């Protein structure tokens, strides 16, 4: 493991990797810790060309950039290496030449959260934890329940009572102990922390556990590596054989390419912080030579990061979150400070989108490219549409939209966007009548 130290994002104080478990003791919950590596040492052990040859099509291909001691602790469920592909039809309809989607709905529990849960479960196993817990709006819990089941680690999940039923079903089917909290996500979060302290459970909760970000950064590592391999003809999510065939003839890359912009939806702000961390790690290693602009997309009804970004501060004022996109419905974004800084440092922007725009783009994504996403994922694309209409985007830019979760997670919202199907009598006349109008 090449971790040098953990560093408080607020005061900059450094801690030895095993000296603190969660946050900076000087700040309580808001002292989120960054994991800082010995980049020179990583460069002595690995390089992009070596990673390109890795047979491991999962987040673990980036082993040397992850905060773990031993491969024995890795849960068996395969996570990551989700497809990145060119969204030609929607790209053209928006007048963009290089639009890509990264579909993280393809993860085993169908959201981006699997990346964080995999790293934190591995860490829990290293630490010898007996029980792991998290608070969640749904997806982080489902991801933890699934990954923990694959590692045979018991889990206790706190979710708001009104989480979408499909997400609650996931928790139950994986055998987690599910506690439906009569209250908001923020109340579930506080309760989970208190229970973790009281009962000694290892806590995965977002932006409290320092390793969620390290899992989430793998999304950025994959984007850069896959984009490079696509441009060299070494990777295509469609013709799986091409890479193996060509790899003998073409030199593997010693350097990775970056998109110009990445669109990411923001609730707690841990995904966007993780994406930024991954990019900064690659930049520190010298594997990429510039940093993309990050576009943080929030729902109008849950826009605490947007508000802080607009006000030019990184002081986060809580809101009363209200949006159809449950996965980004946070009153107080737990990783808000880093999420605001990430966008500002990258030279990107925050954009808000309405619930109607979110629902409309679920339909557009499904009909335009055949990809079915949940509202929080559609939000990122809705942000792109808005940015294009506001003429903020150059048509030649390479754009990646992070599609963070599957549409099957929230069919109620999908039905709202799609309308109802026609019911007919079982006769050909009925079919004729139906298709006539
Ligand atoms: C959690 C989640 C997000 C937002 O991630 P944050 O770290 O909370 O900002 C976006 N989309 C989906 C599908 C999610 O599950
Ligand atoms: Zn501190």
PDB file of C-alpha atoms and ligand atoms in Angstrom, residues 110-113 137-140 167 185 206 216 264-272 327-328 330 335 374-377 403-406, ligand 1:
ATOM      1  CA  UNK A 110     -26.771  -1.200 -10.463  1.00  0.00           C
ATOM      2  CA  UNK A 111     -25.184   2.020  -9.244  1.00  0.00           C
ATOM      3  CA  UNK A 112     -21.870   3.880  -8.986  1.00  0.00           C
ATOM      4  CA  UNK A 113     -21.946   3.263  -5.207  1.00  0.00           C
ATOM      5  CA  UNK A 137     -30.743   7.232   0.441  1.00  0.00           C
ATOM      6  CA  UNK A 138     -30.861   3.712  -1.024  1.00  0.00           C
ATOM      7  CA  UNK A 139     -28.038   3.023  -3.447  1.00  0.00           C
ATOM      8  CA  UNK A 140     -25.109   3.170  -1.051  1.00  0.00           C
ATOM      9  CA  UNK A 167     -33.872  -0.153  -3.410  1.00  0.00           C
ATOM     10  CA  UNK A 185     -31.618  10.888   4.961  1.00  0.00           C
ATOM     11  CA  UNK A 206     -20.365   8.709   2.799  1.00  0.00           C
ATOM     12  CA  UNK A 216     -15.280   6.456  -6.267  1.00  0.00           C
ATOM     13  CA  UNK A 264     -21.648  14.460 -12.544  1.00  0.00           C
ATOM     14  CA  UNK A 265     -24.807  14.698 -10.473  1.00  0.00           C
ATOM     15  CA  UNK A 266     -24.267  15.871  -6.910  1.00  0.00           C
ATOM     16  CA  UNK A 267     -26.107  14.951  -3.713  1.00  0.00           C
ATOM     17  CA  UNK A 268     -23.663  14.480  -0.841  1.00  0.00           C
ATOM     18  CA  UNK A 269     -20.897  15.444  -3.242  1.00  0.00           C
ATOM     19  CA  UNK A 270     -18.800  12.350  -2.674  1.00  0.00           C
ATOM     20  CA  UNK A 271     -18.911  11.105  -6.277  1.00  0.00           C
ATOM     21  CA  UNK A 272     -17.717  14.409  -7.695  1.00  0.00           C
ATOM     22  CA  UNK A 327     -30.254   9.708  -4.705  1.00  0.00           C
ATOM     23  CA  UNK A 328     -29.254  13.366  -4.801  1.00  0.00           C
ATOM     24  CA  UNK A 330     -29.534  15.800   0.605  1.00  0.00           C
ATOM     25  CA  UNK A 335     -18.934  16.085   1.256  1.00  0.00           C
ATOM     26  CA  UNK A 374     -32.772   6.556 -12.539  1.00  0.00           C
ATOM     27  CA  UNK A 375     -33.573  10.241 -11.913  1.00  0.00           C
ATOM     28  CA  UNK A 376     -30.245  11.112 -10.230  1.00  0.00           C
ATOM     29  CA  UNK A 377     -28.372   9.833 -13.279  1.00  0.00           C
ATOM     30  CA  UNK A 403     -24.728   7.801 -15.669  1.00  0.00           C
ATOM     31  CA  UNK A 404     -24.697   6.773 -12.042  1.00  0.00           C
ATOM     32  CA  UNK A 405     -27.637   4.406 -11.598  1.00  0.00           C
ATOM     33  CA  UNK A 406     -30.052   2.102 -13.404  1.00  0.00           C
TER      34      UNK A 406
HETATM   35  C1  LIG B   1     -25.311   8.698  -4.693  1.00  0.00           C
HETATM   36  C2  LIG B   1     -25.715   8.967  -6.073  1.00  0.00           C
HETATM   37  C3  LIG B   1     -25.430  10.175  -6.716  1.00  0.00           C
HETATM   38  C4  LIG B   1     -24.756  11.347  -6.043  1.00  0.00           C
HETATM   39  O1  LIG B   1     -23.570  11.024  -5.365  1.00  0.00           O
HETATM   40  P1  LIG B   1     -23.139  11.940  -4.126  1.00  0.00           P
HETATM   41  O2  LIG B   1     -21.855  11.386  -3.693  1.00  0.00           O
HETATM   42  O3  LIG B   1     -24.224  11.787  -3.091  1.00  0.00           O
HETATM   43  O4  LIG B   1     -23.047  13.318  -4.622  1.00  0.00           O
HETATM   44  C5  LIG B   1     -25.826  10.329  -8.019  1.00  0.00           C
HETATM   45  N1  LIG B   1     -26.478   9.355  -8.680  1.00  0.00           N
HETATM   46  C6  LIG B   1     -26.782   8.182  -8.098  1.00  0.00           C
HETATM   47  C7  LIG B   1     -27.531   7.172  -8.876  1.00  0.00           C
HETATM   48  C8  LIG B   1     -26.414   7.949  -6.779  1.00  0.00           C
HETATM   49  O5  LIG B   1     -26.742   6.789  -6.212  1.00  0.00           O
END
